[in-house]
Short mmCIF file of C-alpha atoms and ligand atoms in Angstrom, two decimals:
data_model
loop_
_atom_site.label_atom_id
_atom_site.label_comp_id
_atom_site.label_asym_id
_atom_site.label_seq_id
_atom_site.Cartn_x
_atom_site.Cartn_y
_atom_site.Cartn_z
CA UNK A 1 0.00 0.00 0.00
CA UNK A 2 1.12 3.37 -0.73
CA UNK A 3 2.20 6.35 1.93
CA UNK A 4 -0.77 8.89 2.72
CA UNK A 5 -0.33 11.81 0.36
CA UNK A 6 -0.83 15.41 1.63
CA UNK A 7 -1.18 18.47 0.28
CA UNK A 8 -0.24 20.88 2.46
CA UNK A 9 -1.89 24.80 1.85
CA UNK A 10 0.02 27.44 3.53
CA UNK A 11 1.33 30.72 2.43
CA UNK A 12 3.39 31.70 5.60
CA UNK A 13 6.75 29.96 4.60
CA UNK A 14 8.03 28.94 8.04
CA UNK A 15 4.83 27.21 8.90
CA UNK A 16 4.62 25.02 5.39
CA UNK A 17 8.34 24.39 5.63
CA UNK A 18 7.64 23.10 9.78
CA UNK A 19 4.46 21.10 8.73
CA UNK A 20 5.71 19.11 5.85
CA UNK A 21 9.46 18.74 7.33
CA UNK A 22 7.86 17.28 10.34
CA UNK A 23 4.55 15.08 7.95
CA UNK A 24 7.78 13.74 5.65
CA UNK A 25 9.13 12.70 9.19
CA UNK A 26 5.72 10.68 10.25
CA UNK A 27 6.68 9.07 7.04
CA UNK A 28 3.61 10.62 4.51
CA UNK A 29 4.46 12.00 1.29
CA UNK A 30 3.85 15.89 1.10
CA UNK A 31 3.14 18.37 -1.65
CA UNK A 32 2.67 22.11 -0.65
CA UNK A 33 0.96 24.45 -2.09
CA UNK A 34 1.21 28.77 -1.19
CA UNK A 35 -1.89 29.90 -2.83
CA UNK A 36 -5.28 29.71 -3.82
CA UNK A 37 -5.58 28.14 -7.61
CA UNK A 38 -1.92 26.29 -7.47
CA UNK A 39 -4.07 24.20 -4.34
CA UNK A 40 -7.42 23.59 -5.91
CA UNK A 41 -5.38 22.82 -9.26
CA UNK A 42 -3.12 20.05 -7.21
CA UNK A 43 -6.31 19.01 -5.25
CA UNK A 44 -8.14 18.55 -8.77
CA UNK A 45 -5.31 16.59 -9.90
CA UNK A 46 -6.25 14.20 -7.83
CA UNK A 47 -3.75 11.31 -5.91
CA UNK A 48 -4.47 13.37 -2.47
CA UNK A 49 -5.72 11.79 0.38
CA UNK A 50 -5.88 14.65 2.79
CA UNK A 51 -5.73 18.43 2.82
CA UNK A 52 -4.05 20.84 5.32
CA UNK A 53 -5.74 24.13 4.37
CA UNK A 54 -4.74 27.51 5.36
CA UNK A 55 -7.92 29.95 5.05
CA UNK A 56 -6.13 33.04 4.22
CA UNK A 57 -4.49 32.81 1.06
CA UNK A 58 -3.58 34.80 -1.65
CA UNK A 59 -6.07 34.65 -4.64
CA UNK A 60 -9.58 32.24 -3.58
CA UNK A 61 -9.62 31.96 0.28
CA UNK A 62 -9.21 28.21 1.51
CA UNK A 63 -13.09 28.06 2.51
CA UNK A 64 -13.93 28.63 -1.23
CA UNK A 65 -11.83 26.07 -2.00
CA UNK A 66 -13.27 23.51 0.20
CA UNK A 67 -16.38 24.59 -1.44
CA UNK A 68 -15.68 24.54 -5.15
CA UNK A 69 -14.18 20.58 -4.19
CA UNK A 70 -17.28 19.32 -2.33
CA UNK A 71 -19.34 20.90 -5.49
CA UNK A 72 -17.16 18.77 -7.70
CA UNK A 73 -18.15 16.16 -5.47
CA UNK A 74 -14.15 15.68 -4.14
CA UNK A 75 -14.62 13.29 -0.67
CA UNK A 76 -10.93 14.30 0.38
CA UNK A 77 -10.88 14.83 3.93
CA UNK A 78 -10.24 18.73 4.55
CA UNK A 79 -8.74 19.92 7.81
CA UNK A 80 -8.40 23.82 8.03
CA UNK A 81 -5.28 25.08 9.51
CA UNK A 82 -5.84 28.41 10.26
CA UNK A 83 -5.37 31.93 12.63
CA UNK A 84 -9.04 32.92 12.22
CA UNK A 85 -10.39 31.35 15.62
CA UNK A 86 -13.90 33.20 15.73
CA UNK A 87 -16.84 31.02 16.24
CA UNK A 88 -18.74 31.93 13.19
CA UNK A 89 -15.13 30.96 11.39
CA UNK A 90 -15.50 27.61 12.46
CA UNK A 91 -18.79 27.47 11.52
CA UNK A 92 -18.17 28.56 8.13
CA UNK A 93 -15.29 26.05 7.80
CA UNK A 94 -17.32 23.04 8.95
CA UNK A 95 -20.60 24.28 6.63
CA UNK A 96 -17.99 24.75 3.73
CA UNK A 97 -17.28 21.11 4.22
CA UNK A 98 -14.34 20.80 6.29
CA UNK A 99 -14.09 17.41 8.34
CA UNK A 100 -12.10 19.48 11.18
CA UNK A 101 -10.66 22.56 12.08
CA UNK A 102 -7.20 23.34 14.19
CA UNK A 103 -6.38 26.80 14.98
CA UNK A 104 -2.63 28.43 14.92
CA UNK A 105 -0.74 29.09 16.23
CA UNK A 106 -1.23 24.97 17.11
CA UNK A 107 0.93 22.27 18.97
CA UNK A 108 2.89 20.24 16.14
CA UNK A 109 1.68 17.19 18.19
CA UNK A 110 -1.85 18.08 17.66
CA UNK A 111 -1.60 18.50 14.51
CA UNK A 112 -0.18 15.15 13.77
CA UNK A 113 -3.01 13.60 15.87
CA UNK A 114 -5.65 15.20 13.89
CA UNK A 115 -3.43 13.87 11.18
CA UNK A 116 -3.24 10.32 12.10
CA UNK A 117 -7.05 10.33 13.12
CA UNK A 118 -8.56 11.70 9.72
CA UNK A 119 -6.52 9.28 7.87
CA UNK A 120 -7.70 6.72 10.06
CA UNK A 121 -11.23 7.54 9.68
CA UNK A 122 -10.62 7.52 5.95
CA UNK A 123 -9.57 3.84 5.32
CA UNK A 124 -5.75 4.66 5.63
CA UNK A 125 -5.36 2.16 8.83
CA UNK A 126 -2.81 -0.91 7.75
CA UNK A 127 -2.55 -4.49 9.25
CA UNK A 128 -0.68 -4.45 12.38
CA UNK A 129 2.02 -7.17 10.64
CA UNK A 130 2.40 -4.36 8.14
CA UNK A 131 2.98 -1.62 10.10
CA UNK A 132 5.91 -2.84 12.40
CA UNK A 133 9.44 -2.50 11.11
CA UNK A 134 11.97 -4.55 13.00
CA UNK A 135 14.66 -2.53 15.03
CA UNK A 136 17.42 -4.58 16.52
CA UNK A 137 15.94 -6.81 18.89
CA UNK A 138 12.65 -5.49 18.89
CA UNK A 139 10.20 -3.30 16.32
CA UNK A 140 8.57 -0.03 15.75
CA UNK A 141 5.38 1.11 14.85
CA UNK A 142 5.07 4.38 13.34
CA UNK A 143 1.12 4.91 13.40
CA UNK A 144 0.90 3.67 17.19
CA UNK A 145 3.59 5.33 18.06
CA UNK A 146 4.72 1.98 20.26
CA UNK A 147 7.97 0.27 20.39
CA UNK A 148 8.96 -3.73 21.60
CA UNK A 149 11.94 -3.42 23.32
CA UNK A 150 14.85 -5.84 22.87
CA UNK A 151 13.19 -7.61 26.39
CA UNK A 152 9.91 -7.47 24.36
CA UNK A 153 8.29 -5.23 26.75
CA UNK A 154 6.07 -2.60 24.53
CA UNK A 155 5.88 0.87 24.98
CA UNK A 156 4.83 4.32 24.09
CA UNK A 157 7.62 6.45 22.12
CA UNK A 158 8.01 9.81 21.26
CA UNK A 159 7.78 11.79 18.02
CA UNK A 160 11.35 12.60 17.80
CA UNK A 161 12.71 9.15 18.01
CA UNK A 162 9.99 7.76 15.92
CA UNK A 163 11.61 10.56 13.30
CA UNK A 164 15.25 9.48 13.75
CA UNK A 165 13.94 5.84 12.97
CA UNK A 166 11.89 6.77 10.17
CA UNK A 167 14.73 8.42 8.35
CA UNK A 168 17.46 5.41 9.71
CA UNK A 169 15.08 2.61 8.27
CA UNK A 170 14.28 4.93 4.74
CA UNK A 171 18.16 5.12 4.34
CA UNK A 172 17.98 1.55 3.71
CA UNK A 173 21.04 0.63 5.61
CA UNK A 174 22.88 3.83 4.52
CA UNK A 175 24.07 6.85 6.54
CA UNK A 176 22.08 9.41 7.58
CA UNK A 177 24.02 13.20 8.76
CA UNK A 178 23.50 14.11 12.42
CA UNK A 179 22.73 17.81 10.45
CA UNK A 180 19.66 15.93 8.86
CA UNK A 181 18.27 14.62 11.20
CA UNK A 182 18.54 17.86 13.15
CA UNK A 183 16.95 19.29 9.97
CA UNK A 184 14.32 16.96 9.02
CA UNK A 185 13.41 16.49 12.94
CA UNK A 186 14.15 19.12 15.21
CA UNK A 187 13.27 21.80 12.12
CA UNK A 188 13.31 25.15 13.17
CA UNK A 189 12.69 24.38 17.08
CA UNK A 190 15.02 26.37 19.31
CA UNK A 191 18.90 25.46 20.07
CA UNK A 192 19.16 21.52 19.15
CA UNK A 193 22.59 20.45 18.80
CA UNK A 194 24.41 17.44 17.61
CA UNK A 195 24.42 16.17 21.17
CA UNK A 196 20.99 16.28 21.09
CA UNK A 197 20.74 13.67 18.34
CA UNK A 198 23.68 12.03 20.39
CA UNK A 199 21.45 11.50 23.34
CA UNK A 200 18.26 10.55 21.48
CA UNK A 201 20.29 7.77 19.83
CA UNK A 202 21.45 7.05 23.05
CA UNK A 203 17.58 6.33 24.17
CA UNK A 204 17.08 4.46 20.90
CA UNK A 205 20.04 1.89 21.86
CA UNK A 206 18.85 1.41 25.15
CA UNK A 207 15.75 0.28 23.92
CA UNK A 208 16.73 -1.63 20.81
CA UNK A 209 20.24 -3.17 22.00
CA UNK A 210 20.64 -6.10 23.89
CA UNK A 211 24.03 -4.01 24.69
CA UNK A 212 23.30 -0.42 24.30
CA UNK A 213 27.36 -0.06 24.92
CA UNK A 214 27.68 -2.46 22.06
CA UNK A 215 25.57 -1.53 19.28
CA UNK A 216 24.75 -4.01 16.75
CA UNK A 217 21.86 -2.32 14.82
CA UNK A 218 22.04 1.60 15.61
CA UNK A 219 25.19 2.37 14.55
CA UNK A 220 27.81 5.58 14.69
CA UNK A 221 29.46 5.85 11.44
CA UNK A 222 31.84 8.43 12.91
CA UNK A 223 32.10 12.11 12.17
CA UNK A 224 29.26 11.24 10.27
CA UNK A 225 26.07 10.28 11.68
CA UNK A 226 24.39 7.10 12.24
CA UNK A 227 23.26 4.13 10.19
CA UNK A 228 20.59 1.34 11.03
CA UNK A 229 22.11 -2.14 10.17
CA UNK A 230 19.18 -4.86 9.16
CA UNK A 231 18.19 -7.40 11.95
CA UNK A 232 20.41 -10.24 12.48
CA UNK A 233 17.96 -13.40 11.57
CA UNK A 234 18.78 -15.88 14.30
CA1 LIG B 1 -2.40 32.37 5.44
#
């Protein structure tokens, strides 16, 4: 089965460059679009199978748009992303069509909840066998958001080690810089620094090694970055 595909409608560049950084990191293939007809012309193009949409835009507002796509009888589900937090703004929003509405500024991890649960509503859930990529001595699941340990225990884990993994296991075996993973996960948050991916790693072992001073899967490739080596069949 294919990734989720996104289109992302924002015109403020930070925010479109922090939302799809941080949806390529939950592993979803993004497109972005900065105003009005460029996102009802990708939206019409179909191959979208959920729409962040900004409300302010240059040329037609992102409530027309939602319009004009439910007219055309489009079933895409439409969350709108968006500073205008009256109540009669929601209203119009939801009435336009819109499955949900998050205001801004919002909490990254809200967002990707809202995310994960329109998706979900739409069909997008996979079998749990597919889901769960192998990690050392235990596995990951990216839409739970759950590890198994290398004890087997199973737990929750957070966003930023589930987007160190995601870009380890798309590497395929091959390096990945400590600068992108500080790019592609820590974005434009304040002050990360190398270290910080250092200690993350440093969580990941501990979960994933049977000797977390003895890495066999999560390794250092030095002055580099870090690689994920496949699971040792036994
Ligand atoms: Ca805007």
């Amino acid at each position: 089965m294919d990734l989720p595909r996104i289109l992302v409608v924002e015109d403020e560049p930070r925010i479109a460059r922090l939302v799809c950084d941080n949806l390529e990191a939950e592993g979803y293939r993004v497109a972005h679009a900065a105003e009005g007809e460029a996102a009802l012309r990708a939206a019409q193009d179909g191959g979208i199978d959920l729409i962040l949409l900004d409300v302010m835009l240059p040329g037609i507002d992102g409530f027309e748009i939602c319009r004009r796509l439910r007219s055309g009888g489009d079933r895409v589900p439409i969350l709108f992303v968006t500073a205008r937090d009256l109540h009669p703004d929601r209203i119009e929003g939801l009435m336009a069509g819109g499955d949900d509405y998050l205001v801004k500024p919002f909490q990254l991890d809200e967002l990707l909840a809202r995310v994960h649960a329109l998706l979900r509503r739409a069909g997008w859930t996979q079998p749990v066998e597919g889901r769960r990529i192998e990690v050392g001595r235990g596995w990951v699941d990216f839409e739970r958001a759950e590890a198994q340990d290398a004890t087997g225990e199973v737990t929750g884990i957070t966003s930023k080690e589930l987007g160190i993994l995601r870009l380890l296991v798309d590497a395929n075996g091959g390096v990945v810089s400590r600068s992108t993973i500080l790019d592609v996960v820590w974005g434009d948050e304040a002050d990360p620094t190398p270290r910080t991916v250092d200690n993350f790693i440093v969580r990941l072992r501990k979960r994933f090694e049977s000797d977390p001073a003895q890495p066999d899967h999560l390794m250092t490739v030095r002055g580099i970055g870090y690689r994920l080596r496949a699971p040792i069949s036994t």
